[in-house]
Each structure stands twice: as structure tokens, then as C-alpha cells.
Short mmCIF file of C-alpha atoms and ligand atoms in Angstrom, two decimals:
data_model
loop_
_atom_site.label_atom_id
_atom_site.label_comp_id
_atom_site.label_asym_id
_atom_site.label_seq_id
_atom_site.Cartn_x
_atom_site.Cartn_y
_atom_site.Cartn_z
CA MET A 1 -27.61 -48.46 -54.49
CA TYR A 2 -24.21 -47.25 -53.31
CA LEU A 3 -22.08 -46.16 -56.35
CA PRO A 4 -18.74 -44.78 -56.20
CA MET A 5 -19.71 -41.02 -56.04
CA ALA A 6 -17.93 -37.76 -56.35
CA LEU A 7 -16.79 -35.88 -52.94
CA SER A 8 -17.31 -32.35 -52.68
CA ASP A 9 -14.06 -30.29 -52.58
CA TYR A 10 -15.18 -29.77 -49.10
CA GLU A 11 -14.73 -33.31 -48.16
CA SER A 12 -11.76 -33.81 -50.37
CA GLY A 13 -10.20 -31.03 -48.57
CA LEU A 14 -10.94 -32.81 -44.94
CA ILE A 15 -9.20 -35.81 -46.32
CA ASP A 16 -6.07 -34.21 -47.47
CA LYS A 17 -5.84 -32.16 -44.09
CA MET A 18 -6.50 -35.26 -41.99
CA LEU A 19 -4.10 -37.19 -43.86
CA ALA A 20 -1.31 -34.29 -43.29
CA GLY A 21 -2.28 -34.63 -39.61
CA ASP A 22 -5.00 -31.86 -38.84
CA ARG A 23 -7.15 -32.75 -35.75
CA ALA A 24 -10.01 -30.80 -36.52
CA SER A 25 -10.43 -32.37 -40.04
CA LEU A 26 -10.38 -35.74 -38.26
CA ALA A 27 -13.14 -34.54 -35.96
CA ARG A 28 -14.95 -33.52 -38.82
CA LEU A 29 -14.55 -36.87 -40.72
CA ILE A 30 -15.72 -38.63 -37.43
CA SER A 31 -19.17 -36.42 -37.44
CA VAL A 32 -19.73 -37.61 -41.10
CA ALA A 33 -19.41 -41.18 -40.01
CA GLU A 34 -21.35 -40.65 -36.97
CA SER A 35 -24.01 -39.31 -38.94
CA ARG A 36 -24.11 -41.81 -41.38
CA HIS A 37 -23.87 -39.29 -44.28
CA LYS A 38 -23.76 -40.82 -47.82
CA SER A 39 -20.31 -39.73 -48.88
CA LEU A 40 -18.90 -42.18 -46.12
CA PRO A 41 -18.44 -45.20 -47.99
CA GLU A 42 -16.31 -43.26 -50.73
CA ILE A 43 -14.39 -41.29 -48.06
CA LEU A 44 -13.14 -44.59 -46.46
CA ARG A 45 -12.55 -45.70 -49.91
CA ARG A 46 -10.40 -43.05 -50.70
CA LEU A 47 -8.44 -43.55 -47.16
CA GLY A 48 -8.09 -47.05 -47.88
CA PRO A 49 -4.46 -47.14 -49.17
CA PHE A 50 -3.34 -44.74 -46.23
CA MET A 51 -5.01 -46.99 -43.61
CA ARG A 52 -3.17 -49.16 -41.11
CA ASP A 53 -4.77 -51.08 -38.20
CA PRO A 54 -4.44 -49.45 -34.94
CA TYR A 55 -4.20 -52.22 -32.51
CA ILE A 56 -7.79 -51.98 -30.43
CA ILE A 57 -8.00 -52.21 -27.18
CA GLY A 58 -11.37 -52.48 -25.67
CA ILE A 59 -11.94 -51.48 -21.81
CA THR A 60 -15.27 -52.40 -20.07
CA GLY A 61 -16.42 -53.00 -16.63
CA PRO A 62 -19.14 -51.50 -13.98
CA PRO A 63 -20.05 -47.73 -14.19
CA GLY A 64 -17.21 -45.87 -12.08
CA ALA A 65 -14.83 -48.90 -11.87
CA GLY A 66 -12.22 -46.46 -13.24
CA LYS A 67 -12.15 -47.09 -17.00
CA SER A 68 -11.55 -43.70 -18.26
CA THR A 69 -8.80 -43.22 -15.14
CA ILE A 70 -6.99 -46.22 -16.54
CA THR A 71 -7.46 -45.13 -20.19
CA ASN A 72 -5.67 -41.75 -19.12
CA GLU A 73 -3.00 -43.57 -17.94
CA LEU A 74 -2.55 -45.82 -20.83
CA ILE A 75 -2.73 -43.06 -22.91
CA ARG A 76 0.40 -41.34 -20.86
CA SER A 77 2.26 -44.49 -21.04
CA TYR A 78 1.85 -45.07 -24.64
CA ARG A 79 2.52 -41.48 -25.28
CA GLY A 80 5.81 -41.88 -23.09
CA MET A 81 6.61 -44.77 -26.05
CA ASP A 82 5.83 -42.36 -28.62
CA LYS A 83 2.79 -44.37 -29.61
CA LYS A 84 -0.60 -42.52 -31.15
CA ILE A 85 -3.64 -43.29 -29.46
CA GLY A 86 -6.97 -42.60 -30.67
CA VAL A 87 -10.09 -43.04 -27.89
CA LEU A 88 -13.69 -43.69 -28.57
CA ALA A 89 -15.73 -43.63 -25.45
CA VAL A 90 -19.37 -45.42 -26.40
CA ASP A 91 -22.09 -44.05 -24.19
CA PRO A 92 -25.01 -46.00 -23.75
CA SER A 93 -27.03 -43.08 -21.93
CA SER A 94 -29.34 -40.40 -23.28
CA PRO A 95 -27.79 -37.23 -24.78
CA PHE A 96 -29.22 -35.18 -22.09
CA THR A 97 -27.36 -36.72 -18.77
CA GLY A 98 -23.74 -36.60 -20.26
CA GLY A 99 -22.29 -36.74 -17.18
CA ALA A 100 -19.97 -39.65 -17.91
CA ILE A 101 -18.90 -37.79 -21.15
CA LEU A 102 -18.32 -34.59 -19.46
CA GLY A 103 -16.36 -36.53 -16.61
CA ASP A 104 -14.07 -38.29 -19.35
CA ARG A 105 -13.64 -34.92 -21.16
CA ILE A 106 -12.17 -33.45 -17.82
CA ARG A 107 -10.10 -36.14 -17.14
CA MET A 108 -8.56 -36.33 -20.49
CA HIS A 109 -8.06 -32.57 -20.54
CA ASP A 110 -4.58 -33.62 -20.00
CA HIS A 111 -4.22 -34.63 -23.31
CA ALA A 112 -6.07 -31.65 -25.23
CA MET A 113 -2.91 -30.17 -26.66
CA ASP A 114 -1.14 -33.27 -27.89
CA ASP A 115 -1.47 -34.34 -31.60
CA GLY A 116 -0.64 -37.72 -30.81
CA VAL A 117 -4.02 -38.19 -28.91
CA PHE A 118 -7.52 -37.93 -30.00
CA ILE A 119 -10.29 -38.64 -27.83
CA ARG A 120 -14.03 -38.82 -28.56
CA SER A 121 -17.53 -39.95 -27.08
CA ILE A 122 -20.10 -41.19 -29.15
CA SER A 123 -23.60 -42.56 -28.09
CA SER A 124 -24.59 -46.12 -28.97
CA ARG A 125 -28.48 -45.34 -28.94
CA GLY A 126 -30.27 -46.41 -32.05
CA THR A 127 -28.11 -48.98 -32.91
CA HIS A 128 -29.26 -52.88 -32.78
CA GLY A 129 -25.82 -54.04 -31.58
CA GLY A 130 -25.46 -51.77 -29.09
CA LEU A 131 -22.09 -50.55 -30.19
CA SER A 132 -22.49 -48.66 -33.22
CA ARG A 133 -21.56 -49.49 -36.55
CA ALA A 134 -19.79 -46.24 -36.37
CA THR A 135 -17.24 -47.77 -34.07
CA ASN A 136 -15.61 -49.62 -36.83
CA GLU A 137 -15.29 -46.85 -39.16
CA ILE A 138 -13.94 -44.53 -36.42
CA ILE A 139 -11.24 -47.01 -35.67
CA LYS A 140 -10.81 -46.92 -39.62
CA LEU A 141 -10.27 -43.11 -39.53
CA TYR A 142 -7.94 -43.29 -36.36
CA GLY A 143 -5.98 -45.55 -38.61
CA SER A 144 -5.92 -43.43 -41.88
CA TYR A 145 -4.71 -40.34 -39.15
CA GLY A 146 -1.82 -42.65 -38.02
CA MET A 147 -3.00 -44.04 -34.69
CA ASP A 148 -1.02 -46.77 -33.17
CA TYR A 149 -3.65 -47.83 -30.73
CA ALA A 150 -7.34 -47.16 -30.67
CA ILE A 151 -8.93 -47.72 -27.18
CA ILE A 152 -12.33 -48.07 -27.06
CA GLU A 153 -14.46 -47.47 -23.47
CA THR A 154 -17.94 -48.96 -23.16
CA VAL A 155 -19.76 -49.46 -19.70
CA GLY A 156 -20.32 -52.80 -18.80
CA VAL A 157 -24.08 -52.81 -19.25
CA GLY A 158 -26.47 -54.32 -21.22
CA GLN A 159 -25.17 -55.68 -24.36
CA THR A 160 -22.39 -53.58 -25.39
CA GLU A 161 -19.87 -55.21 -23.19
CA LEU A 162 -20.47 -58.14 -25.01
CA ASP A 163 -20.16 -56.60 -28.37
CA ILE A 164 -16.54 -55.06 -27.53
CA VAL A 165 -15.46 -58.73 -28.35
CA GLY A 166 -16.31 -58.21 -31.72
CA VAL A 167 -14.45 -54.99 -31.98
CA ALA A 168 -11.31 -55.40 -30.00
CA ASP A 169 -8.02 -57.22 -30.21
CA THR A 170 -7.64 -57.42 -26.46
CA VAL A 171 -10.34 -56.91 -23.98
CA LEU A 172 -9.72 -55.53 -20.56
CA VAL A 173 -12.39 -56.16 -18.00
CA VAL A 174 -12.01 -53.56 -14.94
CA LEU A 175 -13.55 -54.42 -11.51
CA VAL A 176 -13.14 -52.95 -8.18
CA PRO A 177 -12.90 -54.43 -4.68
CA GLU A 178 -16.12 -53.65 -3.17
CA ALA A 179 -18.69 -56.50 -2.49
CA GLY A 180 -21.45 -56.39 -5.16
CA ASP A 181 -19.02 -56.62 -7.89
CA SER A 182 -18.04 -60.03 -6.46
CA VAL A 183 -17.50 -62.92 -8.95
CA GLN A 184 -20.28 -64.85 -7.55
CA THR A 185 -22.63 -62.05 -8.76
CA MET A 186 -20.85 -60.92 -11.84
CA LYS A 187 -22.46 -61.25 -15.19
CA ALA A 188 -21.46 -64.50 -16.77
CA GLY A 189 -20.77 -62.32 -20.04
CA LEU A 190 -17.98 -60.14 -18.39
CA MET A 191 -15.99 -63.39 -17.07
CA GLU A 192 -16.34 -64.92 -20.66
CA ILE A 193 -15.06 -61.65 -22.73
CA ALA A 194 -11.90 -60.94 -20.59
CA ASP A 195 -8.34 -61.09 -21.95
CA ILE A 196 -7.16 -59.40 -19.15
CA PHE A 197 -8.77 -58.74 -15.48
CA ILE A 198 -8.20 -55.62 -13.91
CA VAL A 199 -8.90 -55.10 -10.21
CA ASN A 200 -8.96 -51.35 -9.90
CA LYS A 201 -9.10 -49.23 -6.89
CA ALA A 202 -6.57 -51.63 -5.09
CA ASP A 203 -6.03 -48.84 -2.70
CA ARG A 204 -9.34 -49.81 -1.19
CA GLU A 205 -10.08 -53.02 0.92
CA GLY A 206 -10.97 -56.35 -0.69
CA ALA A 207 -8.72 -55.92 -3.75
CA ALA A 208 -6.74 -59.20 -3.21
CA LEU A 209 -9.79 -61.03 -2.06
CA ILE A 210 -11.77 -60.33 -5.43
CA SER A 211 -8.38 -61.01 -7.41
CA SER A 212 -8.13 -64.51 -5.71
CA GLU A 213 -11.75 -65.06 -6.47
CA ILE A 214 -11.36 -64.35 -10.19
CA LYS A 215 -8.34 -66.65 -10.40
CA GLN A 216 -10.22 -69.39 -8.97
CA VAL A 217 -13.00 -69.13 -11.11
CA LEU A 218 -10.63 -69.03 -13.83
CA SER A 219 -8.97 -72.16 -13.05
CA LEU A 220 -12.15 -73.95 -12.99
CA LYS A 221 -13.40 -72.81 -16.28
CA ARG A 222 -11.41 -75.19 -19.09
CA GLN A 223 -9.15 -72.34 -21.07
CA GLY A 224 -9.82 -72.29 -24.91
CA GLY A 225 -7.04 -71.01 -27.12
CA GLY A 226 -4.28 -71.51 -24.69
CA TRP A 227 -4.51 -67.88 -23.17
CA THR A 228 -5.17 -67.66 -19.47
CA PRO A 229 -6.27 -63.94 -18.56
CA PRO A 230 -4.06 -62.59 -16.06
CA VAL A 231 -5.59 -60.76 -13.06
CA LEU A 232 -3.89 -57.38 -12.48
CA LEU A 233 -4.01 -54.81 -9.44
CA THR A 234 -4.14 -51.32 -10.47
CA SER A 235 -4.69 -47.76 -8.46
CA ALA A 236 -5.21 -46.09 -11.38
CA LEU A 237 -6.03 -42.66 -9.66
CA ARG A 238 -2.29 -42.81 -8.43
CA GLY A 239 -0.70 -44.15 -11.64
CA GLU A 240 0.02 -47.50 -10.25
CA GLY A 241 0.01 -50.96 -11.88
CA ILE A 242 -0.34 -49.53 -15.36
CA GLY A 243 2.93 -50.65 -16.46
CA GLY A 244 1.64 -54.14 -15.55
CA VAL A 245 -1.49 -53.42 -17.77
CA ILE A 246 0.69 -52.46 -20.84
CA GLU A 247 2.95 -55.56 -20.53
CA GLY A 248 -0.22 -57.64 -20.47
CA ILE A 249 -1.47 -55.85 -23.48
CA GLU A 250 1.47 -56.60 -25.27
CA LYS A 251 1.91 -60.23 -24.23
CA HIS A 252 -1.72 -60.84 -25.36
CA ARG A 253 -0.66 -59.14 -28.90
CA SER A 254 2.30 -61.28 -29.33
CA PHE A 255 0.53 -64.32 -28.33
CA GLN A 256 -2.46 -63.83 -30.69
CA THR A 257 0.20 -62.61 -33.21
CA GLU A 258 2.16 -65.95 -33.20
CA SER A 259 -0.86 -67.99 -32.76
CA GLY A 260 -2.52 -66.56 -35.67
CA MET A 261 -5.68 -65.63 -33.73
CA LEU A 262 -5.13 -61.87 -34.55
CA LYS A 263 -5.25 -62.20 -38.10
CA ASN A 264 -8.33 -64.61 -37.68
CA LYS A 265 -10.10 -62.03 -35.64
CA LYS A 266 -9.41 -59.21 -38.20
CA GLU A 267 -10.58 -61.29 -40.97
CA LYS A 268 -14.06 -62.54 -38.93
CA ARG A 269 -14.36 -58.62 -38.38
CA THR A 270 -14.09 -57.68 -41.91
CA GLU A 271 -16.41 -60.72 -42.85
CA GLY A 272 -19.34 -59.12 -40.55
CA GLU A 273 -18.65 -55.99 -41.80
CA PHE A 274 -19.36 -57.02 -45.49
CA SER A 275 -22.43 -58.89 -44.28
CA GLU A 276 -23.64 -55.51 -42.40
CA ILE A 277 -23.08 -53.78 -45.88
CA ILE A 278 -24.91 -56.18 -48.01
CA LYS A 279 -27.93 -56.13 -45.52
CA GLU A 280 -27.76 -52.32 -45.59
CA LEU A 281 -27.83 -52.14 -49.43
CA ILE A 282 -30.77 -54.57 -49.66
CA ASP A 283 -32.64 -52.39 -46.92
CA GLU A 284 -31.62 -49.36 -48.89
CA LYS A 285 -33.55 -51.06 -52.13
CA ILE A 286 -36.44 -52.13 -50.57
CA ALA A 287 -37.05 -48.50 -49.38
CA LEU A 288 -36.48 -47.34 -52.71
CA LYS A 289 -39.12 -49.73 -53.87
CA LEU A 290 -41.63 -48.99 -51.24
CA GLY A 291 -43.19 -46.60 -53.48
CA ASP A 292 -43.46 -49.31 -56.64
CA PRO A 293 -47.16 -50.06 -57.04
CA GLU A 294 -46.11 -53.95 -57.43
CA VAL A 295 -44.46 -53.88 -54.13
CA LYS A 296 -47.42 -52.05 -52.88
CA LYS A 297 -49.65 -54.96 -53.76
CA ILE A 298 -47.44 -57.23 -52.22
CA TYR A 299 -47.85 -55.56 -48.78
CA ALA A 300 -51.73 -55.21 -49.09
CA ARG A 301 -52.04 -58.78 -49.80
CA VAL A 302 -49.82 -59.79 -46.46
CA ARG A 303 -51.49 -57.02 -44.49
CA SER A 304 -55.08 -58.76 -45.34
CA GLY A 305 -53.29 -62.29 -44.66
CA GLU A 306 -53.98 -63.28 -48.24
CA ILE A 307 -50.31 -64.69 -48.09
CA ASP A 308 -47.93 -64.94 -45.42
CA PRO A 309 -44.94 -62.66 -44.19
CA TYR A 310 -42.33 -64.89 -45.80
CA GLU A 311 -43.78 -65.57 -49.16
CA GLY A 312 -44.55 -61.67 -49.30
CA ALA A 313 -40.82 -61.29 -48.54
CA LEU A 314 -39.69 -63.53 -51.28
CA LEU A 315 -41.62 -61.98 -53.73
CA VAL A 316 -40.52 -58.27 -52.54
CA ILE A 317 -36.97 -59.84 -52.93
CA SER A 318 -37.37 -61.04 -56.06
CA LYS A 319 -38.68 -57.76 -57.44
CA ILE A 320 -35.45 -55.96 -56.16
CA ILE A 321 -32.85 -58.25 -57.15
N1 LIG B 1 -9.70 -44.78 -4.80
C1 LIG B 1 -9.64 -44.78 -5.93
N2 LIG B 1 -10.71 -44.14 -6.80
C2 LIG B 1 -10.35 -44.31 -8.18
C3 LIG B 1 -9.48 -45.10 -8.61
N3 LIG B 1 -9.62 -44.85 -10.27
C4 LIG B 1 -10.61 -44.23 -10.09
N4 LIG B 1 -10.99 -43.77 -9.14
C5 LIG B 1 -12.30 -42.76 -9.30
O1 LIG B 1 -13.44 -43.54 -9.44
C6 LIG B 1 -14.35 -42.64 -10.10
C7 LIG B 1 -14.76 -43.10 -11.26
O2 LIG B 1 -13.45 -43.06 -12.33
P1 LIG B 1 -13.82 -43.09 -13.65
O3 LIG B 1 -12.29 -43.55 -14.50
O4 LIG B 1 -14.48 -42.24 -14.57
O5 LIG B 1 -14.82 -44.59 -13.72
P2 LIG B 1 -15.42 -45.18 -15.48
O6 LIG B 1 -15.60 -46.45 -15.05
O7 LIG B 1 -14.91 -44.60 -16.40
O8 LIG B 1 -16.80 -44.33 -15.15
P3 LIG B 1 -17.99 -44.59 -15.95
O9 LIG B 1 -17.46 -43.94 -17.43
O10 LIG B 1 -18.73 -43.53 -15.69
O11 LIG B 1 -18.57 -45.82 -16.16
C8 LIG B 1 -13.38 -41.34 -10.15
O12 LIG B 1 -13.88 -40.54 -9.08
C9 LIG B 1 -12.22 -41.41 -9.93
O13 LIG B 1 -11.35 -40.48 -9.35
C10 LIG B 1 -8.61 -45.80 -7.83
O14 LIG B 1 -7.51 -46.42 -8.33
N5 LIG B 1 -8.78 -45.83 -6.54
MG1 LIG B 2 -15.76 -43.46 -18.09
#
């Protein structure tokens, strides 16, 4: 069970140094979050008073659409406005391929010496939801470090791009002009989750076509909540169109602030996190009780079919609560 625990001098030191702006300490604390170390709840509790909410931008889309290139340009623009940015690239691939991560690192190397920028890749493997639980905690660490924005990059395959809705305040969906990404064949999921569409690689042929296709689909859909996603063209490689993206993000932010949507989202997120913590603590309690002879007996009765699993589960829960 979680009880407020004492931190080691080392861990307390990391907190103090991170709050003083030390990036290496931020990196170590992120590793603590990633490894689910047992000191994490206490670390986050201590950071509580210093935590502010970064504005969270999710960026997703098919592999190679230009998400990292756009992120790089967003960083450049926001730094120009003296805003601090934390980036988290969630990589669904195995740790052994590493290609995308390496690519991100190289491109984002521009910001390596800048204290107002921090970039980290994590793997989404092994988490049921796709987007790892650590994502929320890393955003909290970014908030404690003083980041104004957190950018979460996920590849739009599988479940992760849908989970981004639960994490981000504004979701950017990046598409490219090439056929095959045509709106007809596009997964309904991506269509639903976008707050802003970006047609990147607009230097190539077909950008106008795909953007009018998207607009058409949008006009057929009934818009909930009064926000119509704009469709923006960029050539991120040349830095073109990024101003429009920033403007779109800030418009969406104001819209959500004024309508109360932003507050709603944050409350829902906190509630979801709370439910997760409850589940985690119950799991932990069950794990602790597995050796208990009484509980072992219940498992044996379920195994033999003497009682059904639901009945057995209720019995186990009654033993631990
Ligand atoms: N022609 C053109 N190429 C671009 C543009 N933006 C990015 N690219 C190129 O597209 C390739 C993929 O760009 P990334 O930014 O790595 O794309 P990504 O979506 O982050 O890729 P993954 O993270 O691997 O899914 C790179 O070779 C970029 O140089 C653009 O505006 N025009
Ligand atoms: Mg990328």
C-alpha cells in the first residue's frame, strides 16, 4: 500500500536541483517516472506546490508525415516568444529499431544547448492503453520544471493516436498530400480526434486537393461543441506555415478557455488518473495477498471449478478490503 515515504537524500537533491532549473536532474526524475519506481508518488507529492499546468499539444499522424519536423519548428517559434517547451515522443516500436527516436534526436539537436527545451522519447510498450501512464507524470515533471508547453508526439498507428485525446489540450493531426492517405481511406479515428488538421509537405503536389477533401468531410459532420477544426497547410522542412499552426493552437486554446472546455478536460483527466491509482493500489494489495493461505484456497476453488471466477473475485476482494 502507498504510504507517504521518506525520500533518500539523493532523491530530495534531484527535486531541489530540478526546481532550480537543472536539466540533468529533470532527466533523472523522468527516468524515475518511466521505471515506475516506488518513490514516484512521493516525488510528485513534493513537487505539487511548484507544479503548473503546461498547455499540452498532441501531435499525431501516419509515420513519416513530418510530426517531428513540425515539432522542431513549433519549438523554434515558441522559444522566439520566450516560452519553455518539453517534448515527449512516444514510440510504439521495440527498443531495438530505434530509428524514429534517433531521427528525432538528430533533428531536434538544434535545441540541445537550450535550457528552455527538453526532449525525451519513451516507449509505449507494455502499457494497456497504448500511451503510457508515465506520460501524465512526465507532463507533471515538465510543469514543475516550468514548461509553458508540453508537446506529445505519437505515431498514428494502433491505439495511441486515440489515447492522445485523453492527454492533450489541443490535438494536431498531420497528413501528407500523397494518395493512400486520402481522406476516404483515412481511419475514422484520426478524423474524429483532430482539433487542427495540418497538411504537411505542401511543397508537393496534391496538398490543395486533400485539404478540400478534409474540409468537405468536416462540413458533412455535425460539429459538436462549436469548434470547427481548421485545415492548415505547412512545408515544415522550409519552416513555412508554422505561424498559422501557432495561431490555430492559440485560437483553440482561447476557445476552450472561454467555453469552459479546458477546465472540463483537466478535471476529467484528474478523475481518470484517480481511478487508475485506485486500480493500481488494489492490484498491489492483491499481489501482496497472493501468498495468503486463505486467498490460495479461493484460487484453488476457482481453478477446480467449484466456484465461478466472479464469486471467487468477490471473496478475494472481501479479504483485502
Ligand atoms: N518535402 C517535404 N518533406 C518533409 C517536410 N516535412 C518533413 N519532411 C521530411 O519527411 C521525413 C519525415 O519527417 P519526420 O518529421 O521525421 O516525420 P515524423 O512524422 O516525425 O516521422 P515518424 O516519427 O517516424 O512517424 C523527413 O525526411 C523530413 O525531412 C515537408 O514539408 N516537405
Ligand atoms: Mg517523429
